[in-house]
Short mmCIF file of C-alpha atoms in Angstrom, two decimals:
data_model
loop_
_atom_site.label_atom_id
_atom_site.label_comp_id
_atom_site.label_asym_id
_atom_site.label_seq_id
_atom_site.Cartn_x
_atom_site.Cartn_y
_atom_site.Cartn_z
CA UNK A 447 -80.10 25.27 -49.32
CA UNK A 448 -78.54 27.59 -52.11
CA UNK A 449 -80.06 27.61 -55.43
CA UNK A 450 -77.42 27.07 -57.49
CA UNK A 451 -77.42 27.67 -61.48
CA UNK A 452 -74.63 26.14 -63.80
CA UNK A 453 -73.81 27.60 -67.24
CA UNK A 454 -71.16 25.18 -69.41
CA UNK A 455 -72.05 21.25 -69.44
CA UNK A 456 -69.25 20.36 -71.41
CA UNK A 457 -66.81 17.11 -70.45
CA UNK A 458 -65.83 19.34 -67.00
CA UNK A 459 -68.92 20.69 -66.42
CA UNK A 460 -71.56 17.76 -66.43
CA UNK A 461 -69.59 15.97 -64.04
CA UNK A 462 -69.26 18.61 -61.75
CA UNK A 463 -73.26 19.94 -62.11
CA UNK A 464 -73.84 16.23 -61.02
CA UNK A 465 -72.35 16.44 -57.68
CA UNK A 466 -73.88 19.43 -56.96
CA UNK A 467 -77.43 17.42 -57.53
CA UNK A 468 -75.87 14.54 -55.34
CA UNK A 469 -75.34 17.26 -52.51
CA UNK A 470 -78.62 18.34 -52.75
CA UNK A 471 -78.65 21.56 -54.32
CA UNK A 472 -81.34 22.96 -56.36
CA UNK A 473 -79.86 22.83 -59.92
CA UNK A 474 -81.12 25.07 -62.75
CA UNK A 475 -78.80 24.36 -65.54
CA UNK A 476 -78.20 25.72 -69.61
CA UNK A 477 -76.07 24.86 -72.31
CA UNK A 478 -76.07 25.14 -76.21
CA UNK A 479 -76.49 21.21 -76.12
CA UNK A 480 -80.18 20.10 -75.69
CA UNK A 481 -78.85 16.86 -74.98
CA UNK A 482 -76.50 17.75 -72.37
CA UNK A 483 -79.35 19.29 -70.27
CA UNK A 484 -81.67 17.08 -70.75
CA UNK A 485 -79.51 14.80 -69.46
CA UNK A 486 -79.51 16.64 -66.55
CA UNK A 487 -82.64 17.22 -65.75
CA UNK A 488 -83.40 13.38 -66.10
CA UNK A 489 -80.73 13.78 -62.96
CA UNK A 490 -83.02 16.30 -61.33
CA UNK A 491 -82.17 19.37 -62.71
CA UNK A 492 -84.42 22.18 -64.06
CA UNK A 493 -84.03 23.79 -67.15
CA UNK A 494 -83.54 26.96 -68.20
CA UNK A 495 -83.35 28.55 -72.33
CA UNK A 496 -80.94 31.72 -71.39
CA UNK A 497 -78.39 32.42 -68.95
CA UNK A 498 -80.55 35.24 -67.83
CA UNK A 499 -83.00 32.64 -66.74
CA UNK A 500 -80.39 30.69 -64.95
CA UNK A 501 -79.98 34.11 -63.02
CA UNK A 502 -83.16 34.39 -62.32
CA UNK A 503 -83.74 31.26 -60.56
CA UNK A 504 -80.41 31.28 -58.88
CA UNK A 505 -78.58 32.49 -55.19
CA UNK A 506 -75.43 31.33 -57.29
CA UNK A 507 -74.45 30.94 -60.63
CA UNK A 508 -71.33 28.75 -62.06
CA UNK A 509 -69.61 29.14 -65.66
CA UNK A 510 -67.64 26.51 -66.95
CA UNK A 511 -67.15 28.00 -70.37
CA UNK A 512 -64.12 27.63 -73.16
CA UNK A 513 -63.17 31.07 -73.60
CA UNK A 514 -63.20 34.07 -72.69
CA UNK A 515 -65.16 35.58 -75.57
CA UNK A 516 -68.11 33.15 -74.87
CA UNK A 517 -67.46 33.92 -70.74
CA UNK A 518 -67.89 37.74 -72.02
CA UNK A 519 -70.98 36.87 -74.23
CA UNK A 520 -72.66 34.65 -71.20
CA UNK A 521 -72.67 37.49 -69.17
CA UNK A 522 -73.05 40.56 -70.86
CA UNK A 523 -75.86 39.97 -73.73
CA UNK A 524 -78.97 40.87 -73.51
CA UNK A 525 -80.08 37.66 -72.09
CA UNK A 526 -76.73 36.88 -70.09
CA UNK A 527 -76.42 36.50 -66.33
CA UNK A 528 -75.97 39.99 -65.38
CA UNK A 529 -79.57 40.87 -66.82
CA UNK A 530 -80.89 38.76 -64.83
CA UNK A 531 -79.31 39.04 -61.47
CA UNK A 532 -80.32 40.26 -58.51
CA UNK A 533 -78.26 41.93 -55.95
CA UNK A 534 -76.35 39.96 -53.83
CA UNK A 535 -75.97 37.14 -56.10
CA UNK A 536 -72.83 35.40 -56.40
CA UNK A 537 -71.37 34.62 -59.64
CA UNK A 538 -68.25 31.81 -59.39
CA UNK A 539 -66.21 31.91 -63.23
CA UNK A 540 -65.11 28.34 -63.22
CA UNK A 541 -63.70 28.79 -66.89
CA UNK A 542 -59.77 28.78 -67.30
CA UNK A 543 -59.48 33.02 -68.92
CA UNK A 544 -56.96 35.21 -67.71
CA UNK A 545 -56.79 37.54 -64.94
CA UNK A 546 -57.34 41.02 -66.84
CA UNK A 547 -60.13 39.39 -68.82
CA UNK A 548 -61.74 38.04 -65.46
CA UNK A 549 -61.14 42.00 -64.15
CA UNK A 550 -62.81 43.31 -66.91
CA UNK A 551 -66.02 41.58 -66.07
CA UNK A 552 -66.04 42.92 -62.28
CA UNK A 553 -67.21 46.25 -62.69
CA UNK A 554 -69.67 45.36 -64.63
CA UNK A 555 -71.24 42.62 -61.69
CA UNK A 556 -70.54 45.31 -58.87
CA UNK A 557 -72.61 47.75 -60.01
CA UNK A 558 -75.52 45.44 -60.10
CA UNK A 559 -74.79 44.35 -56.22
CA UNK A 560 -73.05 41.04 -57.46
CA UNK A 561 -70.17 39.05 -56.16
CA UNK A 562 -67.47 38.37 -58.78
CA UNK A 563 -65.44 35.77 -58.43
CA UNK A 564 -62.97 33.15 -60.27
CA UNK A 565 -62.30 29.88 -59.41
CA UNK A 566 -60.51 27.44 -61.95
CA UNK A 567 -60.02 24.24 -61.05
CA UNK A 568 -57.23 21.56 -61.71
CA UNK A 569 -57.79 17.84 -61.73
CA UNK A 570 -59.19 16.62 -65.49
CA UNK A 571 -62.38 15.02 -66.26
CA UNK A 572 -61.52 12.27 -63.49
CA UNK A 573 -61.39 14.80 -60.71
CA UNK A 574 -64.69 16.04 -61.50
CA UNK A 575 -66.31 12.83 -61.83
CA UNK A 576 -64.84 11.86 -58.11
CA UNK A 577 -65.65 15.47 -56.69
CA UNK A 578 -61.83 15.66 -55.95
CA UNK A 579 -61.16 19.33 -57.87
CA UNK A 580 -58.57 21.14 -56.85
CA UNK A 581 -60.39 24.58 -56.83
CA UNK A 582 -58.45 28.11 -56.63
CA UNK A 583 -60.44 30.80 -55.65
CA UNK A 584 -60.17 34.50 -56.42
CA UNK A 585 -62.23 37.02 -53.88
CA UNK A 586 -63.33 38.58 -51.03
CA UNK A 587 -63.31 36.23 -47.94
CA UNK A 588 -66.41 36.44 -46.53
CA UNK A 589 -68.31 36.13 -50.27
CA UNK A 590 -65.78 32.98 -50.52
CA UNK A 591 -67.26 31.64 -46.80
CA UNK A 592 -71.05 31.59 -48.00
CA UNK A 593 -70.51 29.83 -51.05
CA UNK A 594 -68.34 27.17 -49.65
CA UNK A 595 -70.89 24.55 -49.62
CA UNK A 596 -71.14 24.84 -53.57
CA UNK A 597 -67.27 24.85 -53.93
CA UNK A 598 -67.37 21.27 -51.47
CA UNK A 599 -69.84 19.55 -53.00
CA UNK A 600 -67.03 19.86 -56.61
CA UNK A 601 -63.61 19.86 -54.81
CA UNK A 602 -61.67 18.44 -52.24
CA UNK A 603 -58.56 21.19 -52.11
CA UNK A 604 -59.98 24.70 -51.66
CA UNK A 605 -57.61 27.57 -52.18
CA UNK A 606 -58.48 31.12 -51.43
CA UNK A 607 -55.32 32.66 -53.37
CA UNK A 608 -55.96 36.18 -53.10
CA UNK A 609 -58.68 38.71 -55.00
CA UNK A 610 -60.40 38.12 -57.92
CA UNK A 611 -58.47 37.30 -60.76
CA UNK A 612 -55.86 35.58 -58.64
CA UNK A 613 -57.66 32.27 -59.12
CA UNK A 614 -57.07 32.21 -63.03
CA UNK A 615 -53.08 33.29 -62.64
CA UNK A 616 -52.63 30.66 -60.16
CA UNK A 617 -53.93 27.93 -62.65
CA UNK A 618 -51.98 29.82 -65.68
CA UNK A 619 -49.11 29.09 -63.33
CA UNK A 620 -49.82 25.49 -62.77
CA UNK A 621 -50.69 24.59 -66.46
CA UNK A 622 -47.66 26.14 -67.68
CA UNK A 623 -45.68 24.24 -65.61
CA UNK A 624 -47.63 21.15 -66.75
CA UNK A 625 -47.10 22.08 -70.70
CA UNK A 626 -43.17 22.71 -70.23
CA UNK A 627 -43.09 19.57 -68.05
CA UNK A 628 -45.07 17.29 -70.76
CA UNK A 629 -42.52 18.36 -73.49
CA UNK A 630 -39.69 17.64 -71.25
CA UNK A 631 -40.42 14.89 -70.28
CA UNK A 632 -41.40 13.60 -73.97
CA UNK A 633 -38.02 14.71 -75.77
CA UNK A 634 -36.22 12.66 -72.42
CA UNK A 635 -38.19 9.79 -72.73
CA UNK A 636 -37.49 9.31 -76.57
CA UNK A 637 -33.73 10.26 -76.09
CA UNK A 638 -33.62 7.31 -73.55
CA UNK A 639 -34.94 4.79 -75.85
CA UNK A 640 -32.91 6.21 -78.46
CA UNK A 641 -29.80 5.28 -75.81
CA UNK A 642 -30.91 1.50 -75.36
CA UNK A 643 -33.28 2.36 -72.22
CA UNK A 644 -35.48 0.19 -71.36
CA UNK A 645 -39.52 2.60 -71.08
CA UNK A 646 -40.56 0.88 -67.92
CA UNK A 647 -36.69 1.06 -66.29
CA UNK A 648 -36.93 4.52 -66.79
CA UNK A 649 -40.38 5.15 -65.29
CA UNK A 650 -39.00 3.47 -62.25
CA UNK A 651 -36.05 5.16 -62.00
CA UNK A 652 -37.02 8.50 -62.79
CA UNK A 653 -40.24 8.31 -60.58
CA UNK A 654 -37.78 7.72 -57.46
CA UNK A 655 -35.42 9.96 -58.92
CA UNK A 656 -35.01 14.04 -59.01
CA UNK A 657 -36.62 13.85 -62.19
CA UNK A 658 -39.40 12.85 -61.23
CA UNK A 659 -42.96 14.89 -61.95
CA UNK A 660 -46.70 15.00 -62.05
CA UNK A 661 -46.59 14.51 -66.10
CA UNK A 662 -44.36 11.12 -65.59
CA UNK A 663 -46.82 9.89 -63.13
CA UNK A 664 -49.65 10.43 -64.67
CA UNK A 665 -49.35 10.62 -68.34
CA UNK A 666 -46.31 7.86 -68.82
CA UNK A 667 -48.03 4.67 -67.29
CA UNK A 668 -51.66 5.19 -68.62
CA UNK A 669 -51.23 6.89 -71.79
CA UNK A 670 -47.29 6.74 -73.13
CA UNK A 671 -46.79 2.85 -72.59
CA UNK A 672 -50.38 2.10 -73.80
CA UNK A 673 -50.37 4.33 -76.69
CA UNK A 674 -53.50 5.34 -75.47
CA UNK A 675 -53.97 8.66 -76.63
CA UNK A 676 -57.76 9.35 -75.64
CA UNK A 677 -58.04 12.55 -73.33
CA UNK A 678 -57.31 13.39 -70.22
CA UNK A 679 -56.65 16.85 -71.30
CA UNK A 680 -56.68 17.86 -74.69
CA UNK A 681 -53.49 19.36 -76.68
CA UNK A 682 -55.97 22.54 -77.82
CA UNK A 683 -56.59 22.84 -74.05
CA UNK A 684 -52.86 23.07 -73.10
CA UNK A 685 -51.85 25.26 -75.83
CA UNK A 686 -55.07 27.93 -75.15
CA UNK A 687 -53.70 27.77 -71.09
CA UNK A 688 -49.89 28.15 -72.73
CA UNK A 689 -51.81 31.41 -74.69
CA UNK A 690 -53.00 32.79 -71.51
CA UNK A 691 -49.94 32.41 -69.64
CA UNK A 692 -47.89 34.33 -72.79
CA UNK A 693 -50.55 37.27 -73.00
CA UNK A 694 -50.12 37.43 -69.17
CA UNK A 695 -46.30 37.25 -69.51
CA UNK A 696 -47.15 40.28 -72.21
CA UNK A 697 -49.36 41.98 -69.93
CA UNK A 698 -46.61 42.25 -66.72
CA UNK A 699 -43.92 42.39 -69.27
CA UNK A 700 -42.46 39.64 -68.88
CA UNK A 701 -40.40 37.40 -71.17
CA UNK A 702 -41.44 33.77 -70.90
CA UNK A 703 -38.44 31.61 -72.11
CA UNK A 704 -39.42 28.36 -71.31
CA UNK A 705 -43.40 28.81 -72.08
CA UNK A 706 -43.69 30.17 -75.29
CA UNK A 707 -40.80 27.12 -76.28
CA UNK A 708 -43.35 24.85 -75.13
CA UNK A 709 -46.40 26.80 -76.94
CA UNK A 710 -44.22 26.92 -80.00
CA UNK A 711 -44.18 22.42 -79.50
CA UNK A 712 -47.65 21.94 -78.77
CA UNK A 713 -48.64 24.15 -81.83
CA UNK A 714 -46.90 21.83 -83.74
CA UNK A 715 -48.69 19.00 -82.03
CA UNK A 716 -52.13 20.90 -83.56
CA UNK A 717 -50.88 21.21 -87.08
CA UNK A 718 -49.81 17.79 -87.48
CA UNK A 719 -53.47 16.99 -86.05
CA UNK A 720 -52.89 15.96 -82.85
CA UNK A 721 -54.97 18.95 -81.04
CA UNK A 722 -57.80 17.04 -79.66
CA UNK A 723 -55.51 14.10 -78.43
CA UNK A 724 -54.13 13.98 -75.05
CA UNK A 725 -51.03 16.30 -73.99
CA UNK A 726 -49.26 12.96 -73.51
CA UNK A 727 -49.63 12.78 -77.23
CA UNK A 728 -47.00 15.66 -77.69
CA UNK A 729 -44.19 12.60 -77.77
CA UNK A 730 -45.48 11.18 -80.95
CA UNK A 731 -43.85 14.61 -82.70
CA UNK A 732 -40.01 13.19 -81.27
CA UNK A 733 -41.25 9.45 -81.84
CA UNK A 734 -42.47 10.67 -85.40
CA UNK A 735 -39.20 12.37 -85.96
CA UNK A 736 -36.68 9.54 -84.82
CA UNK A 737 -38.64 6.26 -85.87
CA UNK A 738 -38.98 5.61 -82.30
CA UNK A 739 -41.58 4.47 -79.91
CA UNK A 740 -41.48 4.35 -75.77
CA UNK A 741 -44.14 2.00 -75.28
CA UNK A 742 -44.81 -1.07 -72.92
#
């Protein structure tokens, strides 16, 4: 069995370090919260102070990280992963960054003997509880192959969608559609009630309808018509993804229409304090400006 070291315990990444202890894998784990792995090693997990020391215990090390800047810092300081792996060690970026920053790490691992790769993953806090991630992969094949085990024992849908760095644009992709589908969908619904619609009608109809979309399933019954607000996945979240996916737009020159429209609402959503609510919460700014409500 692989011995596996996991860098990132935040609301993704404890969830997801616990299924790989469920599967069996020896788990050396470290995070700037004591608390977070100590609560993992009351799971089984061993502890490590650096990320240099997670290196050194490890076949393969996971980062589920916030940024890119603290990605960077994880791996490159003086007591980061790199200066403590070995060659032929497998490093898996879990963290959502975009492709040129993931690109500018690889050199760096190769010349050590390391495997590079990126994986983001799509599925929220309740997909990583279940072990149901949806996990896209950027990377050589055969370095994929040997490290599938890991990637099981987080995931259910495994994507290998091309080299590295292909992993992170195919989940800018995704999560841009999800941030211009959430505003959508939140200046419709509020028009409707506006018009005399009835919230629930709507759901129904629109659900069977060609309107129909991940953000109506899953953020209208649970969060809209509750007025339950309580991430899910966090308006600072969506708007860093809607970031990446405008400096990538940048990058390949590329206008994004659509996106940065959408970045431009959920920055809003931040400065009227809404940042660490769900993305769902993004109607209250329509609601807020028409005296309106679309609840149960």
């Amino acid at each position: 069995m692989m011995k596996v070291g996991f860098i990132g315990i935040g609301a993704m990444g404890m969830p997801m370090a616990k299924n790989l202890l469920k599967a069996g894998f020896d788990l050396t784990v470290s995070d700037v919260s004591e608390e977070a792995v100590a609560q993992l090693v009351d799971a089984g997990a061993k502890a490590a102070d650096t990320p240099k020391e997670v290196a050194l215990a490890s076949d393969v090390v996971i980062t589920m990280l916030p940024n890119f800047q603290i990605v960077q810092s994880v791996m490159l300081g003086e007591s980061g992963v790199l200066a403590g792996a070995e060659k032929g060690m497998t490093v898996i970026d879990m963290s959502s960054v975009s492709p040129t920053q993931t690109r500018q790490l690889v050199p760096r691992a190769e010349k050590l003997g390391v495997n590079y790769l990126d994986a983001p993953v799509s599925g929220g806090v309740a997909g990583a509880e279940k072990g149901t991630l949806t996990i896209m992969v950027g990377g050589p094949a055969e370095v994929i192959e040997k490290i599938m085990p890991v990637l099981k024992a987080m995931g259910k849908k495994i994507y290998h969608v091309g080299d590295v760095g292909a992993g992170d644009a195919m989940k800018i992709v995704n999560n841009l559609l999800l941030g211009i589908n959430m505003a959508a969908l939140s200046e419709a619904l509020v028009l409707g009630v506006k018009a005399g619609l009835d919230p629930q009608m709507m759901r129904d109809i629109i659900g069977s309808s060609s309107g129909g979309s991940y953000a109506l399933e899953a953020k209208m019954p649970n969060f809209i018509l509750k007025g339950n607000f309580e991430p899910g996945f966090a308006i600072d979240l969506q708007y860093k993804d809607l970031e990446l996916a405008s400096q990538t737009g940048k990058d390949l020159g590329m206008p994004l229409f659509m996106g940065n429209l959408a970045q431009q609402i959920f920055e809003q959503a931040r400065a009227t304090g809404l940042g660490n609510r769900d993305i769902s919460a993004v109607i209250q700014l329509w609601e807020n400006l028409t005296n309106t409500q679309v609840r149960e």
